[in-house]
Amino acid sequence: MRLFWRRIGAATAACLGLSALIAPIPAGAAEATCRDLSIPVSLLDLPLLSLDQTMYGRLCTPAGGSSTVQVLVPGGTYNSSYWDISHSPETRSFRRVQNKAGFATLALDRLGTGRSSKPLSALLTAFTQANAVNHVVKAMKSGSLGPKFSKVILGGHSLGSAVSVIVAASHRNVDGVLIAGQLHRLNLTGIVPTLTTLTPVLLEPRLGHLDPTSLTTAAGLRYTAFHRGGPLDAAAVAHDEANKDGLAAGEAVDGILLGTLLPLSRQITVPVLLAMGGDDQVFCGGLLGSDCSSAEALKRFEAPNFAPAARLRTFVLPDYGHSFNYAPNAPEFFQATARWAEEMVGR
């Protein structure tokens, strides 16, 4: 196990190659205006077989507005709250930093979770989720729900990153892609403890409203599943436990096998920021995992999976595991994302 020997300054300065990208976001910006959206989507776009659904999103727009919206897709067993963590939000809210930097954000609940509609779990895969998210992107660009944005940055965490890659590669209607907590190589020894934490939602009374074939993490195993590699903050892990959600088995299967291991990412032709927790034990180190010791090392592993048009940038947040929005030093990642978005896409 690696110890906490990397210095944050050295790692973040190497993350994106430009010191300006890690400069602090100015404080004191006016609070964003937020509202809930129910967005018509479909799992499939086939004649007589669209499987219409509704996807929930929390849209937050900075004072003065923005021409760019970040559409944010959470990972498995998470929902939209991952992007706006209410436990110590001044440290752990990705949404707040992006809004203060002048970007609108739309944090989504994947279908089958949160306030989105809940079709049969058997219908949910990373590809059907991607089809639904593509409808969201089109709605944001067309203004069919009222708000209209000229540019969309699609961001994901873990499974949400696999969904985002599928959307960007297949539909090519976004202007930038944030891939967080997802790589093309798995740590085969490190992923096993995470997989063994999964249990049917039937065993979790709070999630009894979900399809009984859905999965979640067993009670008390949230740290093992997603925070290993980082310091144990009992209050933060308890907050994560209280807000956990479901996961369809099909999402995990094709999210990993198709959204991750296949080179769909080579078809992305817009700027990409790839961000990882330096001690992510699902993808980094161990048996066959990637080298996440620095941004440069990560880029060496991942660059062959992206076309030159992606202008790949990488970022490593040291000293934390998979769900690094919960990291004590998470603002380094949030600020780097905002600087990358401003430089590569614009507000």
CSV table of C-alpha atoms in Angstrom, one decimal:
chain,number,residue,atom,x,y,z
A,1,MET,CA,0.0,0.0,0.0
A,2,ARG,CA,1.3,3.4,-0.9
A,3,LEU,CA,1.7,5.8,1.9
A,4,PHE,CA,0.8,9.5,1.8
A,5,TRP,CA,4.2,10.5,0.5
A,6,ARG,CA,3.3,12.6,-2.5
A,7,ARG,CA,3.1,16.3,-2.0
A,8,ILE,CA,-0.1,18.0,-3.2
A,9,GLY,CA,1.7,21.0,-4.7
A,10,ALA,CA,4.0,18.8,-6.9
A,11,ALA,CA,1.2,16.5,-8.0
A,12,THR,CA,-1.3,19.2,-8.9
A,13,ALA,CA,1.3,21.4,-10.7
A,14,ALA,CA,1.9,18.4,-13.0
A,15,CYS,CA,-1.8,17.5,-13.4
A,16,LEU,CA,-2.6,19.7,-16.4
A,17,GLY,CA,0.7,21.1,-17.3
A,18,LEU,CA,-0.2,24.7,-16.6
A,19,SER,CA,0.0,26.3,-13.2
A,20,ALA,CA,-2.9,28.7,-14.2
A,21,LEU,CA,-5.2,25.7,-14.2
A,22,ILE,CA,-4.8,25.2,-10.5
A,23,ALA,CA,-5.1,28.8,-9.4
A,24,PRO,CA,-7.9,29.3,-6.9
A,25,ILE,CA,-11.4,30.2,-8.1
A,26,PRO,CA,-12.2,33.7,-6.9
A,27,ALA,CA,-14.3,33.7,-3.8
A,28,GLY,CA,-17.3,35.8,-3.1
A,29,ALA,CA,-19.3,35.1,-6.3
A,30,ALA,CA,-23.0,35.4,-6.0
A,31,GLU,CA,-24.8,32.2,-5.1
A,32,ALA,CA,-26.3,30.3,-8.1
A,33,THR,CA,-30.0,29.9,-8.8
A,34,CYS,CA,-31.1,26.3,-8.7
A,35,ARG,CA,-34.2,24.5,-9.9
A,36,ASP,CA,-35.4,21.0,-10.4
A,37,LEU,CA,-36.1,19.6,-13.9
A,38,SER,CA,-38.0,16.6,-15.1
A,39,ILE,CA,-36.6,15.8,-18.6
A,40,PRO,CA,-38.4,13.5,-21.1
A,41,VAL,CA,-35.9,10.8,-22.3
A,42,SER,CA,-36.1,7.4,-23.8
A,43,LEU,CA,-34.0,4.2,-23.3
A,44,LEU,CA,-34.1,3.4,-27.0
A,45,ASP,CA,-34.9,5.4,-30.1
A,46,LEU,CA,-36.5,2.7,-32.2
A,47,PRO,CA,-39.8,2.8,-34.1
A,48,LEU,CA,-42.5,1.6,-31.8
A,49,LEU,CA,-40.0,1.0,-29.1
A,50,SER,CA,-38.8,4.1,-27.4
A,51,LEU,CA,-39.4,3.1,-23.7
A,52,ASP,CA,-40.1,6.7,-22.7
A,53,GLN,CA,-38.9,7.8,-19.2
A,54,THR,CA,-38.2,10.9,-17.2
A,55,MET,CA,-34.8,11.9,-15.9
A,56,TYR,CA,-34.4,14.2,-12.9
A,57,GLY,CA,-31.8,16.9,-12.9
A,58,ARG,CA,-30.9,19.8,-10.6
A,59,LEU,CA,-30.0,22.8,-12.8
A,60,CYS,CA,-27.9,25.5,-11.1
A,61,THR,CA,-27.1,28.7,-13.0
A,62,PRO,CA,-24.6,31.3,-11.8
A,63,ALA,CA,-25.5,34.9,-11.4
A,64,GLY,CA,-25.3,36.5,-14.8
A,65,GLY,CA,-26.0,33.3,-16.6
A,66,SER,CA,-23.7,31.1,-18.7
A,67,SER,CA,-23.6,29.8,-22.2
A,68,THR,CA,-22.1,26.5,-21.1
A,69,VAL,CA,-23.7,23.8,-18.9
A,70,GLN,CA,-21.9,20.9,-17.3
A,71,VAL,CA,-24.2,17.9,-17.4
A,72,LEU,CA,-23.1,15.6,-14.6
A,73,VAL,CA,-23.7,11.8,-14.4
A,74,PRO,CA,-23.1,10.0,-11.1
A,75,GLY,CA,-21.6,6.5,-10.7
A,76,GLY,CA,-23.1,3.3,-9.6
A,77,THR,CA,-24.9,3.4,-6.2
A,78,TYR,CA,-24.7,7.2,-6.4
A,79,ASN,CA,-27.2,9.9,-7.5
A,80,SER,CA,-27.1,13.6,-8.3
A,81,SER,CA,-26.2,14.4,-4.7
A,82,TYR,CA,-22.6,13.2,-5.4
A,83,TRP,CA,-22.0,16.4,-7.3
A,84,ASP,CA,-23.3,18.7,-4.5
A,85,ILE,CA,-22.3,16.9,-1.3
A,86,SER,CA,-24.0,18.6,1.6
A,87,HIS,CA,-21.6,17.4,4.2
A,88,SER,CA,-18.9,20.2,4.5
A,89,PRO,CA,-20.1,21.6,1.1
A,90,GLU,CA,-17.5,24.3,1.2
A,91,THR,CA,-15.0,21.5,0.7
A,92,ARG,CA,-16.9,18.8,-1.1
A,93,SER,CA,-19.4,20.4,-3.4
A,94,PHE,CA,-18.2,20.2,-7.0
A,95,ARG,CA,-21.3,22.1,-8.1
A,96,ARG,CA,-20.6,25.2,-6.0
A,97,VAL,CA,-17.1,25.6,-7.5
A,98,GLN,CA,-18.3,25.3,-11.1
A,99,ASN,CA,-21.1,27.8,-10.5
A,100,LYS,CA,-18.7,30.3,-8.9
A,101,ALA,CA,-16.4,29.8,-11.9
A,102,GLY,CA,-19.3,30.9,-14.2
A,103,PHE,CA,-20.6,27.5,-15.4
A,104,ALA,CA,-24.1,26.2,-15.1
A,105,THR,CA,-24.4,22.7,-13.8
A,106,LEU,CA,-27.1,20.0,-14.3
A,107,ALA,CA,-26.6,17.1,-11.9
A,108,LEU,CA,-28.6,14.1,-13.0
A,109,ASP,CA,-30.1,11.0,-11.3
A,110,ARG,CA,-29.5,8.0,-13.6
A,111,LEU,CA,-32.7,6.2,-14.5
A,112,GLY,CA,-33.6,3.8,-11.8
A,113,THR,CA,-32.2,6.1,-9.1
A,114,GLY,CA,-33.1,9.2,-7.1
A,115,ARG,CA,-36.1,11.1,-8.5
A,116,SER,CA,-35.7,9.8,-12.1
A,117,SER,CA,-38.3,7.2,-13.3
A,118,LYS,CA,-37.6,3.6,-12.5
A,119,PRO,CA,-38.0,1.1,-15.3
A,120,LEU,CA,-37.3,-2.5,-14.9
A,121,SER,CA,-33.7,-3.0,-13.8
A,122,ALA,CA,-33.3,-5.5,-16.7
A,123,LEU,CA,-33.7,-2.6,-19.2
A,124,LEU,CA,-30.9,-0.5,-17.7
A,125,THR,CA,-27.4,-0.7,-19.2
A,126,ALA,CA,-24.7,1.8,-19.7
A,127,PHE,CA,-25.9,2.1,-23.3
A,128,THR,CA,-29.5,2.7,-22.5
A,129,GLN,CA,-28.5,5.2,-19.9
A,130,ALA,CA,-26.4,6.9,-22.5
A,131,ASN,CA,-29.3,7.1,-24.8
A,132,ALA,CA,-31.3,8.8,-22.1
A,133,VAL,CA,-28.5,11.2,-21.3
A,134,ASN,CA,-28.2,12.1,-25.0
A,135,HIS,CA,-31.8,13.3,-24.8
A,136,VAL,CA,-30.8,15.5,-21.9
A,137,VAL,CA,-27.9,17.0,-23.9
A,138,LYS,CA,-30.2,17.8,-26.8
A,139,ALA,CA,-32.7,19.4,-24.5
A,140,MET,CA,-30.1,21.7,-23.0
A,141,LYS,CA,-28.9,22.8,-26.5
A,142,SER,CA,-32.4,23.2,-28.0
A,143,GLY,CA,-33.9,25.0,-25.0
A,144,SER,CA,-37.0,22.7,-25.2
A,145,LEU,CA,-37.3,22.9,-21.4
A,146,GLY,CA,-36.7,26.7,-21.2
A,147,PRO,CA,-33.0,27.1,-20.4
A,148,LYS,CA,-30.8,27.0,-23.6
A,149,PHE,CA,-27.0,26.6,-23.7
A,150,SER,CA,-24.8,26.8,-26.7
A,151,LYS,CA,-22.2,24.4,-25.2
A,152,VAL,CA,-22.4,21.3,-23.1
A,153,ILE,CA,-19.6,19.7,-21.1
A,154,LEU,CA,-20.6,16.1,-20.2
A,155,GLY,CA,-19.0,14.9,-17.0
A,156,GLY,CA,-19.2,11.6,-15.2
A,157,HIS,CA,-17.9,9.7,-12.3
A,158,SER,CA,-17.1,6.0,-12.5
A,159,LEU,CA,-20.1,4.3,-14.2
A,160,GLY,CA,-21.2,7.8,-15.1
A,161,SER,CA,-17.9,8.3,-17.0
A,162,ALA,CA,-18.6,5.2,-19.0
A,163,VAL,CA,-22.0,6.6,-19.9
A,164,SER,CA,-20.4,9.9,-20.8
A,165,VAL,CA,-17.9,8.3,-23.1
A,166,ILE,CA,-20.6,6.4,-24.9
A,167,VAL,CA,-22.6,9.6,-25.4
A,168,ALA,CA,-19.6,11.6,-26.6
A,169,ALA,CA,-18.3,8.8,-28.9
A,170,SER,CA,-21.7,7.8,-30.4
A,171,HIS,CA,-23.6,11.1,-30.7
A,172,ARG,CA,-20.8,13.7,-30.9
A,173,ASN,CA,-23.0,16.5,-29.7
A,174,VAL,CA,-21.0,17.7,-26.7
A,175,ASP,CA,-18.2,20.2,-26.5
A,176,GLY,CA,-16.0,18.7,-23.8
A,177,VAL,CA,-15.9,15.5,-21.6
A,178,LEU,CA,-14.8,15.1,-18.0
A,179,ILE,CA,-14.0,11.5,-17.2
A,180,ALA,CA,-13.5,11.0,-13.4
A,181,GLY,CA,-12.9,7.7,-11.6
A,182,GLN,CA,-12.8,5.5,-14.8
A,183,LEU,CA,-9.9,4.1,-16.7
A,184,HIS,CA,-9.3,1.5,-19.4
A,185,ARG,CA,-7.5,-0.8,-17.1
A,186,LEU,CA,-8.7,-2.5,-13.9
A,187,ASN,CA,-6.8,-3.3,-10.7
A,188,LEU,CA,-7.9,-6.9,-10.7
A,189,THR,CA,-6.9,-7.4,-7.0
A,190,GLY,CA,-8.3,-4.1,-5.8
A,191,ILE,CA,-11.7,-4.3,-7.5
A,192,VAL,CA,-12.6,-7.5,-5.7
A,193,PRO,CA,-13.2,-5.9,-2.3
A,194,THR,CA,-15.5,-3.4,-4.0
A,195,LEU,CA,-17.5,-6.0,-5.8
A,196,THR,CA,-17.9,-8.1,-2.6
A,197,THR,CA,-19.6,-5.1,-0.9
A,198,LEU,CA,-22.6,-5.3,-3.3
A,199,THR,CA,-25.9,-6.7,-2.1
A,200,PRO,CA,-29.5,-6.8,-3.3
A,201,VAL,CA,-31.5,-3.6,-2.4
A,202,LEU,CA,-34.0,-6.0,-0.7
A,203,LEU,CA,-31.6,-6.1,2.2
A,204,GLU,CA,-31.6,-2.3,2.5
A,205,PRO,CA,-35.1,-1.1,3.8
A,206,ARG,CA,-34.4,2.5,2.8
A,207,LEU,CA,-34.0,1.4,-0.9
A,208,GLY,CA,-37.0,-0.9,-0.9
A,209,HIS,CA,-38.7,1.3,-3.6
A,210,LEU,CA,-36.2,0.3,-6.2
A,211,ASP,CA,-36.4,-2.7,-8.5
A,212,PRO,CA,-35.7,-5.7,-6.2
A,213,THR,CA,-33.0,-7.0,-8.6
A,214,SER,CA,-31.0,-3.8,-8.2
A,215,LEU,CA,-27.9,-3.7,-6.1
A,216,THR,CA,-26.3,-1.4,-3.6
A,217,THR,CA,-23.5,-1.6,-1.0
A,218,ALA,CA,-24.1,-3.6,2.1
A,219,ALA,CA,-24.6,-1.5,5.3
A,220,GLY,CA,-21.3,-0.3,6.8
A,221,LEU,CA,-19.1,-1.1,3.8
A,222,ARG,CA,-19.1,2.2,2.1
A,223,TYR,CA,-15.5,3.0,3.0
A,224,THR,CA,-14.3,-0.4,1.8
A,225,ALA,CA,-16.2,0.1,-1.5
A,226,PHE,CA,-15.3,3.6,-2.5
A,227,HIS,CA,-13.0,5.5,0.0
A,228,ARG,CA,-10.1,3.1,0.5
A,229,GLY,CA,-6.8,4.8,0.0
A,230,GLY,CA,-8.0,8.0,1.7
A,231,PRO,CA,-8.2,9.0,5.3
A,232,LEU,CA,-11.2,7.7,7.3
A,233,ASP,CA,-13.5,10.6,7.9
A,234,ALA,CA,-16.3,8.8,9.7
A,235,ALA,CA,-18.8,11.6,9.3
A,236,ALA,CA,-18.2,11.9,5.6
A,237,VAL,CA,-18.5,8.1,5.1
A,238,ALA,CA,-21.7,8.1,7.2
A,239,HIS,CA,-23.1,10.8,4.9
A,240,ASP,CA,-22.2,8.8,1.9
A,241,GLU,CA,-23.9,5.7,3.4
A,242,ALA,CA,-27.1,7.8,4.2
A,243,ASN,CA,-27.3,9.0,0.6
A,244,LYS,CA,-26.4,5.8,-1.3
A,245,ASP,CA,-28.6,4.6,-4.2
A,246,GLY,CA,-29.0,1.6,-6.5
A,247,LEU,CA,-27.2,0.0,-9.4
A,248,ALA,CA,-28.6,-2.2,-12.1
A,249,ALA,CA,-26.4,-5.2,-12.7
A,250,GLY,CA,-26.5,-4.6,-16.5
A,251,GLU,CA,-25.1,-1.1,-16.0
A,252,ALA,CA,-22.0,-2.5,-14.3
A,253,VAL,CA,-21.5,-5.3,-16.9
A,254,ASP,CA,-21.5,-3.2,-20.1
A,255,GLY,CA,-20.2,-0.1,-18.3
A,256,ILE,CA,-17.0,-2.0,-17.6
A,257,LEU,CA,-16.8,-4.3,-20.6
A,258,LEU,CA,-18.0,-1.9,-23.3
A,259,GLY,CA,-17.7,1.6,-21.9
A,260,THR,CA,-14.3,1.0,-20.4
A,261,LEU,CA,-12.4,-1.8,-22.0
A,262,LEU,CA,-13.4,-1.2,-25.6
A,263,PRO,CA,-11.7,1.8,-27.2
A,264,LEU,CA,-14.9,3.9,-27.7
A,265,SER,CA,-13.0,6.8,-26.2
A,266,ARG,CA,-10.9,7.0,-29.4
A,267,GLN,CA,-14.0,8.3,-31.2
A,268,ILE,CA,-14.2,11.4,-29.0
A,269,THR,CA,-13.2,14.5,-30.9
A,270,VAL,CA,-13.7,17.2,-28.3
A,271,PRO,CA,-11.4,18.1,-25.3
A,272,VAL,CA,-11.2,15.5,-22.5
A,273,LEU,CA,-10.1,15.9,-18.9
A,274,LEU,CA,-9.3,12.5,-17.2
A,275,ALA,CA,-9.2,12.7,-13.4
A,276,MET,CA,-8.4,10.1,-10.9
A,277,GLY,CA,-7.9,9.7,-7.2
A,278,GLY,CA,-4.2,8.8,-6.8
A,279,ASP,CA,-5.1,5.8,-4.5
A,280,ASP,CA,-8.1,4.5,-6.4
A,281,GLN,CA,-7.8,0.8,-5.8
A,282,VAL,CA,-10.4,-0.1,-8.4
A,283,PHE,CA,-8.3,1.1,-11.3
A,284,CYS,CA,-4.9,2.0,-10.1
A,285,GLY,CA,-1.9,-0.2,-9.1
A,286,GLY,CA,-2.1,-3.8,-8.0
A,287,LEU,CA,-2.6,-6.4,-10.7
A,288,LEU,CA,-2.9,-4.9,-14.2
A,289,GLY,CA,-4.0,-1.5,-12.8
A,290,SER,CA,-2.8,1.9,-14.2
A,291,ASP,CA,-0.1,4.0,-12.8
A,292,CYS,CA,-1.9,6.9,-11.0
A,293,SER,CA,1.2,8.2,-9.2
A,294,SER,CA,1.2,11.4,-11.2
A,295,ALA,CA,-0.7,13.1,-14.0
A,296,GLU,CA,2.2,12.3,-16.4
A,297,ALA,CA,2.2,8.6,-15.5
A,298,LEU,CA,-1.5,8.4,-15.9
A,299,LYS,CA,-1.4,10.1,-19.3
A,300,ARG,CA,1.3,7.6,-20.5
A,301,PHE,CA,-1.2,4.8,-19.8
A,302,GLU,CA,-4.3,6.4,-21.1
A,303,ALA,CA,-3.2,8.5,-24.1
A,304,PRO,CA,-3.3,5.6,-26.6
A,305,ASN,CA,-7.1,5.3,-25.9
A,306,PHE,CA,-7.8,8.8,-27.1
A,307,ALA,CA,-7.6,10.5,-30.5
A,308,PRO,CA,-5.3,13.5,-30.9
A,309,ALA,CA,-8.5,15.6,-31.3
A,310,ALA,CA,-9.3,15.0,-27.6
A,311,ARG,CA,-6.3,17.0,-26.6
A,312,LEU,CA,-6.2,14.8,-23.5
A,313,ARG,CA,-5.4,16.4,-20.1
A,314,THR,CA,-5.0,14.3,-17.0
A,315,PHE,CA,-5.3,15.1,-13.3
A,316,VAL,CA,-4.4,13.1,-10.2
A,317,LEU,CA,-5.7,14.0,-6.8
A,318,PRO,CA,-3.3,12.5,-4.3
A,319,ASP,CA,-4.1,10.5,-1.2
A,320,TYR,CA,-7.7,9.4,-1.9
A,321,GLY,CA,-9.6,6.5,-3.4
A,322,HIS,CA,-12.4,6.1,-5.9
A,323,SER,CA,-15.1,8.6,-4.7
A,324,PHE,CA,-12.7,11.5,-4.5
A,325,ASN,CA,-15.3,14.3,-4.4
A,326,TYR,CA,-15.3,13.3,-0.7
A,327,ALA,CA,-11.6,13.9,-0.3
A,328,PRO,CA,-10.4,16.6,2.1
A,329,ASN,CA,-8.4,18.1,-0.8
A,330,ALA,CA,-11.2,17.8,-3.4
A,331,PRO,CA,-11.2,21.5,-4.1
A,332,GLU,CA,-7.9,21.0,-6.0
A,333,PHE,CA,-9.9,18.7,-8.4
A,334,PHE,CA,-12.9,21.1,-8.6
A,335,GLN,CA,-10.7,24.1,-9.4
A,336,ALA,CA,-8.6,22.3,-12.0
A,337,THR,CA,-11.8,21.2,-13.7
A,338,ALA,CA,-13.1,24.7,-13.8
A,339,ARG,CA,-9.8,26.0,-15.3
A,340,TRP,CA,-9.7,23.3,-17.9
A,341,ALA,CA,-13.4,24.0,-18.8
A,342,GLU,CA,-12.7,27.7,-19.2
A,343,GLU,CA,-9.6,27.2,-21.3
A,344,MET,CA,-10.7,24.3,-23.5
A,345,VAL,CA,-14.5,25.0,-23.9
A,346,GLY,CA,-15.3,28.4,-22.5
A,347,ARG,CA,-18.1,29.8,-20.5
